PDB file of C-alpha atoms in Angstrom:
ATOM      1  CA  UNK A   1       0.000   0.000   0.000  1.00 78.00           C
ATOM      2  CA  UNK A   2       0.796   3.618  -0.266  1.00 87.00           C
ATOM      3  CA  UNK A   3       2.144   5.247   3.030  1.00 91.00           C
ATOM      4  CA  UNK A   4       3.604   8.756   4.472  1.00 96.00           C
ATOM      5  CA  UNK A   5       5.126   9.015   7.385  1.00 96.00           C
ATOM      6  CA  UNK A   6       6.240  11.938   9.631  1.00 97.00           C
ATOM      7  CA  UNK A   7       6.314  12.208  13.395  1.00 97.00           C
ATOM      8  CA  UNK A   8       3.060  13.421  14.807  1.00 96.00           C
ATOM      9  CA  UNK A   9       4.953  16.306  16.936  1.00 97.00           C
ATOM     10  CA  UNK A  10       8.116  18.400  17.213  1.00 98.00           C
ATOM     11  CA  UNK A  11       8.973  21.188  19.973  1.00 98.00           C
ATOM     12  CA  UNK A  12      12.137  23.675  19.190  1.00 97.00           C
ATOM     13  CA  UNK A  13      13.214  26.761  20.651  1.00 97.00           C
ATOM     14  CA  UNK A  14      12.944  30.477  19.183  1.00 97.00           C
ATOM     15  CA  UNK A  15      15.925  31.078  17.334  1.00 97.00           C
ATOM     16  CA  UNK A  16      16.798  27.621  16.518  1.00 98.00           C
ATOM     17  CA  UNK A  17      17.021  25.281  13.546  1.00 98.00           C
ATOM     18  CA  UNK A  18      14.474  21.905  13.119  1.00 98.00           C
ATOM     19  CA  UNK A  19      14.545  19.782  10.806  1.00 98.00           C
ATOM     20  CA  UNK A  20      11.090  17.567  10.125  1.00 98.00           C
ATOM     21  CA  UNK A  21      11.344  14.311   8.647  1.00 98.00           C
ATOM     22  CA  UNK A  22       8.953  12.632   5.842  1.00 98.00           C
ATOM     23  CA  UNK A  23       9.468   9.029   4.557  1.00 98.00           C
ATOM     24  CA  UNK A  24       7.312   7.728   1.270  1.00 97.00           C
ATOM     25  CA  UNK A  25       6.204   4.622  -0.331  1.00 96.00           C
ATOM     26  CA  UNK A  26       3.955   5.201  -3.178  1.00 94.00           C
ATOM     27  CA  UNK A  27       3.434   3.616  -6.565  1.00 92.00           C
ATOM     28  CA  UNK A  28       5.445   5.472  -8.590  1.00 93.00           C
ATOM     29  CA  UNK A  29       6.756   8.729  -7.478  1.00 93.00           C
ATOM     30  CA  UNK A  30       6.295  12.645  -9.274  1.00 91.00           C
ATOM     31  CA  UNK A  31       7.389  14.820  -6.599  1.00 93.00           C
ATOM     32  CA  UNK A  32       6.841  15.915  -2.861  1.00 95.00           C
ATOM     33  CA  UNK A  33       5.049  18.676  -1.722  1.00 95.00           C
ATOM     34  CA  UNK A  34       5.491  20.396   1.533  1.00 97.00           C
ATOM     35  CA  UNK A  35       2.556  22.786   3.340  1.00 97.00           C
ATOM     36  CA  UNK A  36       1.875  24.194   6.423  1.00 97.00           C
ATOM     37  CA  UNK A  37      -1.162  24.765   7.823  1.00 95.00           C
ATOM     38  CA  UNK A  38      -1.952  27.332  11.174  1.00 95.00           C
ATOM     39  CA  UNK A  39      -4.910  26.079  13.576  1.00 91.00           C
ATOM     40  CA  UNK A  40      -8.165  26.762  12.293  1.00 85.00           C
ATOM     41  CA  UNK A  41      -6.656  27.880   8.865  1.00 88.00           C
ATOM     42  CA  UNK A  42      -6.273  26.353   4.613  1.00 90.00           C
ATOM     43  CA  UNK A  43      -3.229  24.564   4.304  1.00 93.00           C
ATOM     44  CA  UNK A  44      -0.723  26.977   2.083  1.00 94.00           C
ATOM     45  CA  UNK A  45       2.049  25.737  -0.213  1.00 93.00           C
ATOM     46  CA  UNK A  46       5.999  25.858   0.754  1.00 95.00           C
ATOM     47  CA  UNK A  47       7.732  23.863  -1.506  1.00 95.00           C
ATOM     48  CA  UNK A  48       7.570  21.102  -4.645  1.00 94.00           C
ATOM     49  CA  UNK A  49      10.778  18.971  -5.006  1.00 95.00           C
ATOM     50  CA  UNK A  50      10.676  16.139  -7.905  1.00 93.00           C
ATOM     51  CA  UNK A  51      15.032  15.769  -8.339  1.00 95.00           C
ATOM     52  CA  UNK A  52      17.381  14.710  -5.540  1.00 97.00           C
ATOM     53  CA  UNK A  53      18.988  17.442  -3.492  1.00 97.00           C
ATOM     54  CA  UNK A  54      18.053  20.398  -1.572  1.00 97.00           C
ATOM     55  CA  UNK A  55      15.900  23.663  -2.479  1.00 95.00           C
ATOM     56  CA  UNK A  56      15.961  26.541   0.192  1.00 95.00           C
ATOM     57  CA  UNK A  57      13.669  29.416  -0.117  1.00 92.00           C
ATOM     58  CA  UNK A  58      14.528  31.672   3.084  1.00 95.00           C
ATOM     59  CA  UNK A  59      14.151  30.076   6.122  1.00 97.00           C
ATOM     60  CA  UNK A  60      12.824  27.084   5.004  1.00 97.00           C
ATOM     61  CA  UNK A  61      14.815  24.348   2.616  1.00 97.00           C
ATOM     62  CA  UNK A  62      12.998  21.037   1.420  1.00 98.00           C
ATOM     63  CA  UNK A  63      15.468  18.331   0.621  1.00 98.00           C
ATOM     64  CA  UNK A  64      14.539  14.887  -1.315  1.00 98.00           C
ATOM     65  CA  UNK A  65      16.559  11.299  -1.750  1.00 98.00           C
ATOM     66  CA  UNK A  66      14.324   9.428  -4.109  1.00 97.00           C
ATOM     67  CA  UNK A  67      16.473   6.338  -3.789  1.00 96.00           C
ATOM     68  CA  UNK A  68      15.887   6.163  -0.019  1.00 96.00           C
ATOM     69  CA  UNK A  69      11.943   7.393  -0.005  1.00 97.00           C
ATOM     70  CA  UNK A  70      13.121  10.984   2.178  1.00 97.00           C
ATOM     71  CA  UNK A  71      12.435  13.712   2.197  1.00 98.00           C
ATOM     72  CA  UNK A  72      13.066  16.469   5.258  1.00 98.00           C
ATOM     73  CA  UNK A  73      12.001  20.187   6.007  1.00 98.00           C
ATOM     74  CA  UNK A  74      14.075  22.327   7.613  1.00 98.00           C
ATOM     75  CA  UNK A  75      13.343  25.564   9.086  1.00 98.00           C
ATOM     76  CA  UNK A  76      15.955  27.979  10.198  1.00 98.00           C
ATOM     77  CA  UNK A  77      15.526  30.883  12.272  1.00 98.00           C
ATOM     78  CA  UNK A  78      12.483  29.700  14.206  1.00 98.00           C
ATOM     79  CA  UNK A  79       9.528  32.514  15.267  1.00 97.00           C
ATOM     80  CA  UNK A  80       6.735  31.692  16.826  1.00 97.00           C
ATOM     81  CA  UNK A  81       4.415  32.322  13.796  1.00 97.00           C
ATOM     82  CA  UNK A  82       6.287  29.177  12.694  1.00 98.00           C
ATOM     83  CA  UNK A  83       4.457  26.897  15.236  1.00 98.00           C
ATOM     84  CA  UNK A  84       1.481  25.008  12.674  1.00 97.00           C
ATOM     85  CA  UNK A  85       1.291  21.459  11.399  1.00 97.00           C
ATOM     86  CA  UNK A  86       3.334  21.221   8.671  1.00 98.00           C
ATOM     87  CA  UNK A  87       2.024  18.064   5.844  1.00 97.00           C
ATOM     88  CA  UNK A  88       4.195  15.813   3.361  1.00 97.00           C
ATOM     89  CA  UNK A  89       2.528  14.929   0.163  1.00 95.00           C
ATOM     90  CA  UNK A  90       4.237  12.440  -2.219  1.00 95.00           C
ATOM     91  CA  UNK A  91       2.364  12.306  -5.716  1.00 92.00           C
ATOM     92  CA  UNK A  92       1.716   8.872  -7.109  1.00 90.00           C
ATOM     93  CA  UNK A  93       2.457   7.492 -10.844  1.00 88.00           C
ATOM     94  CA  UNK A  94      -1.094   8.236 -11.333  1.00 84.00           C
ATOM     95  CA  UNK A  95      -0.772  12.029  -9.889  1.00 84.00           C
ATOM     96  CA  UNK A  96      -2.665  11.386  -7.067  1.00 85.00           C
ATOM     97  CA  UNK A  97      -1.447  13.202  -3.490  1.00 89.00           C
ATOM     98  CA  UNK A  98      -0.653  11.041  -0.371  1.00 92.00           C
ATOM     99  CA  UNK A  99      -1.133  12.551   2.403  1.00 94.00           C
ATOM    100  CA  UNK A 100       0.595  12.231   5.654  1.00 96.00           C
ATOM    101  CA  UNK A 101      -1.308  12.861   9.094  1.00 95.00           C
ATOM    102  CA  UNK A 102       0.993  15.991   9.507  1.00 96.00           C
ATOM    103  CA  UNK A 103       3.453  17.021  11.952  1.00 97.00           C
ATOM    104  CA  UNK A 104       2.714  19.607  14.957  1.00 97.00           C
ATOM    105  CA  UNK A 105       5.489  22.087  15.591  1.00 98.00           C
ATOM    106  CA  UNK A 106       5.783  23.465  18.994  1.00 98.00           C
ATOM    107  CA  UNK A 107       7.828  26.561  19.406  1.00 97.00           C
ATOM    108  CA  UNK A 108       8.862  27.781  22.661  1.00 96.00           C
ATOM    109  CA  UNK A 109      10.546  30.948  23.684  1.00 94.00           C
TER     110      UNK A 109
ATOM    111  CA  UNK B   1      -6.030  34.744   1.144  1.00 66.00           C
ATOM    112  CA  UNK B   2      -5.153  32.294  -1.370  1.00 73.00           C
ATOM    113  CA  UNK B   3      -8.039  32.726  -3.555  1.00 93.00           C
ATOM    114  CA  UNK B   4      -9.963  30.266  -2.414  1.00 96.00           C
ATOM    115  CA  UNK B   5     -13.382  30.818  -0.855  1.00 96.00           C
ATOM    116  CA  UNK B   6     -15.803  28.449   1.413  1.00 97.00           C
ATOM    117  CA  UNK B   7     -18.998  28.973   2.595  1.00 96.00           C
ATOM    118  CA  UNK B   8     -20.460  28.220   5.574  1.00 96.00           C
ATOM    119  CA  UNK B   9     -16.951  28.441   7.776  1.00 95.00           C
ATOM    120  CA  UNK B  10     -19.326  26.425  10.429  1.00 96.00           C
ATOM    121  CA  UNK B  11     -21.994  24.644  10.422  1.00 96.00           C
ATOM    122  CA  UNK B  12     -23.273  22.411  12.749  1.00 95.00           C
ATOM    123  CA  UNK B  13     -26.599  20.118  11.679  1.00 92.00           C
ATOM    124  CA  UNK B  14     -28.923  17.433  12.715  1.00 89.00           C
ATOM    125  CA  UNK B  15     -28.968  13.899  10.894  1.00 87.00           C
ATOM    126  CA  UNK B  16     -31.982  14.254   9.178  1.00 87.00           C
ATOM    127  CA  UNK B  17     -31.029  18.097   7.745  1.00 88.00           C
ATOM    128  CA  UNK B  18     -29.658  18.870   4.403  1.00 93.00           C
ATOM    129  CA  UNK B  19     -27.000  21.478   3.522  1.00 95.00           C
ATOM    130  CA  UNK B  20     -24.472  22.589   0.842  1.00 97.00           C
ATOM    131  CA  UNK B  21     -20.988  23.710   1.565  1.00 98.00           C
ATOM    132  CA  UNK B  22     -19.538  26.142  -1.283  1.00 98.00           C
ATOM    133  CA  UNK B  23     -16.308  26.588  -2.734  1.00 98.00           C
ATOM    134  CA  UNK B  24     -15.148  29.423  -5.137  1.00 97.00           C
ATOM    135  CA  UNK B  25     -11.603  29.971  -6.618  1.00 96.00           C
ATOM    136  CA  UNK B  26     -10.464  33.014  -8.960  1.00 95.00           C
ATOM    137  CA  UNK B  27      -7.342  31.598  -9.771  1.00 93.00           C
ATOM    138  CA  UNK B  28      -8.820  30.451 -13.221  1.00 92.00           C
ATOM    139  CA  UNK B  29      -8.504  26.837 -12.275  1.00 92.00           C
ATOM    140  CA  UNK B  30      -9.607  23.781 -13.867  1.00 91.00           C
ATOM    141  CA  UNK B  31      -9.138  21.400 -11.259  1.00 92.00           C
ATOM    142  CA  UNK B  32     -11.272  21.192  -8.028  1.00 93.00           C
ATOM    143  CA  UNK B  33     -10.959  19.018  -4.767  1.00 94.00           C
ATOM    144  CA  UNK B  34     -13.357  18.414  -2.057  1.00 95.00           C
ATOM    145  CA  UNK B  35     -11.040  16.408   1.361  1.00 95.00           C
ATOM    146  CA  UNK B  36     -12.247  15.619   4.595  1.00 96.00           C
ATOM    147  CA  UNK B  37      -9.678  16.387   7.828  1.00 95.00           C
ATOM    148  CA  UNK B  38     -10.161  14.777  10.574  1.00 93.00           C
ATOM    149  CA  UNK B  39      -7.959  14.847  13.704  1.00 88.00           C
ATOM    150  CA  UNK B  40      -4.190  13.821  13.595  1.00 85.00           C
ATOM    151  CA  UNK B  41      -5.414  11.847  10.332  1.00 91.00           C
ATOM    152  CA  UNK B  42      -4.373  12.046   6.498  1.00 92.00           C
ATOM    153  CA  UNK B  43      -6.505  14.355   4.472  1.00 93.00           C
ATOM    154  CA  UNK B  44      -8.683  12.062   2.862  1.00 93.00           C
ATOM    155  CA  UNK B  45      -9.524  12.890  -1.237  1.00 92.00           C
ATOM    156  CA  UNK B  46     -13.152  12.894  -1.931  1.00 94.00           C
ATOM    157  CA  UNK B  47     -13.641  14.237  -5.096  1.00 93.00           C
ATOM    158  CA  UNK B  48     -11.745  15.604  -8.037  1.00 91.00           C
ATOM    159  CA  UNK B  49     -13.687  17.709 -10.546  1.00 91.00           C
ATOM    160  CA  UNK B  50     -11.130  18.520 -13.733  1.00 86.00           C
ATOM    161  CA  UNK B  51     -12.937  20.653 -16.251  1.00 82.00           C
ATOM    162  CA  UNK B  52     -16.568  20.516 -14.344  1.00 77.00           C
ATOM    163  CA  UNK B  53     -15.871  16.574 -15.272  1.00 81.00           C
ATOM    164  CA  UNK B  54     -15.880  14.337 -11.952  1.00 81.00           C
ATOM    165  CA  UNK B  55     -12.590  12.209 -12.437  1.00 78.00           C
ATOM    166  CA  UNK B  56     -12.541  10.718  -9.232  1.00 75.00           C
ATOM    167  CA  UNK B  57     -14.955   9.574  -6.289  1.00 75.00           C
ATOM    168  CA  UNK B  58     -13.081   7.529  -3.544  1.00 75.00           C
ATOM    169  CA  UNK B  59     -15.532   5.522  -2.045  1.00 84.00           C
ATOM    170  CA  UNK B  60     -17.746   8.547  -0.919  1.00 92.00           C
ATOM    171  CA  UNK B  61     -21.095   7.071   0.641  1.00 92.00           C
ATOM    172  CA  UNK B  62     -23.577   8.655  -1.202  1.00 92.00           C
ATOM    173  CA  UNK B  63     -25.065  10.969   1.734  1.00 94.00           C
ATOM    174  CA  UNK B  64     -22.204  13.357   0.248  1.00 95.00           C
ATOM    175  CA  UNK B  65     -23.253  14.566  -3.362  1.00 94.00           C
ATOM    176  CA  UNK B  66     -20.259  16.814  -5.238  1.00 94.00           C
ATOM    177  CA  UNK B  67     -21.833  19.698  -7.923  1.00 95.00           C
ATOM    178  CA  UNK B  68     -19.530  21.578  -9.992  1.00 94.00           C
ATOM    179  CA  UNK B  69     -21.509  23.836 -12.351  1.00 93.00           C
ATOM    180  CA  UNK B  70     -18.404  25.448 -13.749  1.00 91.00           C
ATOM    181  CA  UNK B  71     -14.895  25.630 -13.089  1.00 89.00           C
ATOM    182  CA  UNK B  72     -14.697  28.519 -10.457  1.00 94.00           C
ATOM    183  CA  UNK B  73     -17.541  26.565  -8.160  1.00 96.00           C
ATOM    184  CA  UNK B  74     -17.647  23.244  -6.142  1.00 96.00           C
ATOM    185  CA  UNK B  75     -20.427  22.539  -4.091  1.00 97.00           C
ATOM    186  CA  UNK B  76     -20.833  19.696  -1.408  1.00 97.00           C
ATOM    187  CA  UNK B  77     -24.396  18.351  -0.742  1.00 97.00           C
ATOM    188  CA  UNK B  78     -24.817  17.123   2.303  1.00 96.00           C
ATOM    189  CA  UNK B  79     -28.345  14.821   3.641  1.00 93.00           C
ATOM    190  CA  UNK B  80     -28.816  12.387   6.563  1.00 93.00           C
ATOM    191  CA  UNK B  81     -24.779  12.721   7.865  1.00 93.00           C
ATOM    192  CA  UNK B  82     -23.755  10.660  10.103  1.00 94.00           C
ATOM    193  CA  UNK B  83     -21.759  12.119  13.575  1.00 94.00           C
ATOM    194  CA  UNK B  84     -18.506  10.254  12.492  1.00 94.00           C
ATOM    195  CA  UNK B  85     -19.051  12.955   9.668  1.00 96.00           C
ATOM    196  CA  UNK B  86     -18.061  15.721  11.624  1.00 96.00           C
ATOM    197  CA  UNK B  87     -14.710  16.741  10.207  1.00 96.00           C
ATOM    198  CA  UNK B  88     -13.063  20.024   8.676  1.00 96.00           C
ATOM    199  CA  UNK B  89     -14.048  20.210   4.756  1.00 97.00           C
ATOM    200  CA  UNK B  90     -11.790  21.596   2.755  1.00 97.00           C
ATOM    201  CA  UNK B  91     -12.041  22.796  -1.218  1.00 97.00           C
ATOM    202  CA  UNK B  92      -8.841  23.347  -3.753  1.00 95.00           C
ATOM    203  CA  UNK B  93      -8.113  24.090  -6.629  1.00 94.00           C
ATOM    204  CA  UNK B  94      -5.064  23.364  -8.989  1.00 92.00           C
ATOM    205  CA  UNK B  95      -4.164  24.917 -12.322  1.00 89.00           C
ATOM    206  CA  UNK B  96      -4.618  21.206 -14.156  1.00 81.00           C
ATOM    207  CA  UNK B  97      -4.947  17.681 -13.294  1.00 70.00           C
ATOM    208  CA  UNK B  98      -2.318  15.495 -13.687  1.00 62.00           C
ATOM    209  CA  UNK B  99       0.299  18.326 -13.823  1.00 53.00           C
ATOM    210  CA  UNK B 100       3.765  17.392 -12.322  1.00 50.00           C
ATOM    211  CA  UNK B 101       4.180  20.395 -10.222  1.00 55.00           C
ATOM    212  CA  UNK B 102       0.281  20.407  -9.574  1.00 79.00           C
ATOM    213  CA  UNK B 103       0.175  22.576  -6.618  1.00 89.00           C
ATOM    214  CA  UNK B 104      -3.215  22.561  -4.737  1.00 92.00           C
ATOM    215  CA  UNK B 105      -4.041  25.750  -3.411  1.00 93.00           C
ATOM    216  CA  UNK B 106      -6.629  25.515  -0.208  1.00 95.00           C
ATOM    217  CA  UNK B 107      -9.610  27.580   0.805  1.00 95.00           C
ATOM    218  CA  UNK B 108     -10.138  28.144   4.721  1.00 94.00           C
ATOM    219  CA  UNK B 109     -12.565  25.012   5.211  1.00 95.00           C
ATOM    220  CA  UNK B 110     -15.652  24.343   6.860  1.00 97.00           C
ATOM    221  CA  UNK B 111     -16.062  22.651  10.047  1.00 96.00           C
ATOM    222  CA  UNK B 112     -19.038  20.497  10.228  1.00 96.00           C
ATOM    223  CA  UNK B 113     -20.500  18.948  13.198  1.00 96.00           C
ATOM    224  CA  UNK B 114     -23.217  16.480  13.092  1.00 94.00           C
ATOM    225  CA  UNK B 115     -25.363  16.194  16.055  1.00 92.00           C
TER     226      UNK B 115
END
């Protein structure tokens, strides 16, 4: 079967550096999406990677091995505005999303 | 605001009522989503509307009927729910279906309890 998995919460400091972890096992593979979605609020779009290697984009890289099934976030610089759930999404051969259940990030001052 | 609207934001109804939720995108879209959230679980695909053509239904029980009239509006038709129901809806939209960078762009959801 097709499966995501990311740990269901994280805690980090203001300030720091965290890195969030996303493993994959789809049928076929077109990419990974990351988003990040506040209490209460529409999950937005952060990042798309489809080739190995890392893409940063501020504070936040997304990085992607497809030989192992990886993929992490990492978020530099942590504010508190930062704290939200933040989902992994691996697209299938037939371009369908997977979802994982999301991770919780708790940031603390 | 990423151009994405739903309608109610909350709603809370009986088992026996019927309702529609309403989505609305002016991103000039052709692809529409409805998913269901539900606590520390997956979102879970319901339907995919590509060109006002339904290309997917996965498994919905029929109590939930999708409408799409045109490619800007989704609608969700909802009669004789069940409690296990109650979940956060939410509508997106994507510029095509099928895509390889086929980024889904959410609206704010509805949260729906059933009573």
């Amino acid at each position: 079967g097709q499966n995501i998995d990311q740990p269901t919460e994280m805690t980090a400091t203001e300030g720091a550096i965290v890195q969030i972890n996303c493993t994959y096992q789809t049928s076929g593979f077109n990419g990974l999406f990351w988003y990040q979605q506040h209490a209460g609020e529409a999950p937005t779009f952060l990042s798309y990677n489809v080739l190995d290697g890392l893409e940063e984009k501020g504070r936040f890289s997304s990085f992607l091995s497809r030989s192992k099934g990886y993929s992490y976030l990492l978020l530099k610089e942590l504010q508190m505005k930062d704290s939200a759930s933040y989902l992994c999404a691996a697209l299938d051969s037939n371009y369908q999303l997977i979802w994982g259940a999301g991770t919780k990030l708790i940031i603390k001052p | 605001e990423t151009g994405v609207t739903q309608t109610p934001r909350h709603l809370v109804m009986g088992m026996t009522n019927k309702k529609s939720l309403k989505c609305e995108q002016h991103l000039g879209h052709n692809a529409m989503y409805w998913y269901k959230q539900s606590a520390k679980k997956p979102l879970e695909l319901m339907f995919v509307y590509n060109f006002k053509e339904q290309t997917e239904n996965n498994s919905v029980p029929s109590r939930f009927s999708p409408e799409c009239p045109n490619s800007s509006h989704l609608f969700l038709h909802l009669h004789t729910l069940q409690p296990e129901d109650s979940a956060l809806y939410l509508c997106a939209s994507s510029q095509d279906k099928g895509g390889g960078a086929d980024t889904q762009y959410f609206g704010p959801g509805t949260r729906l309890t059933v009573l």
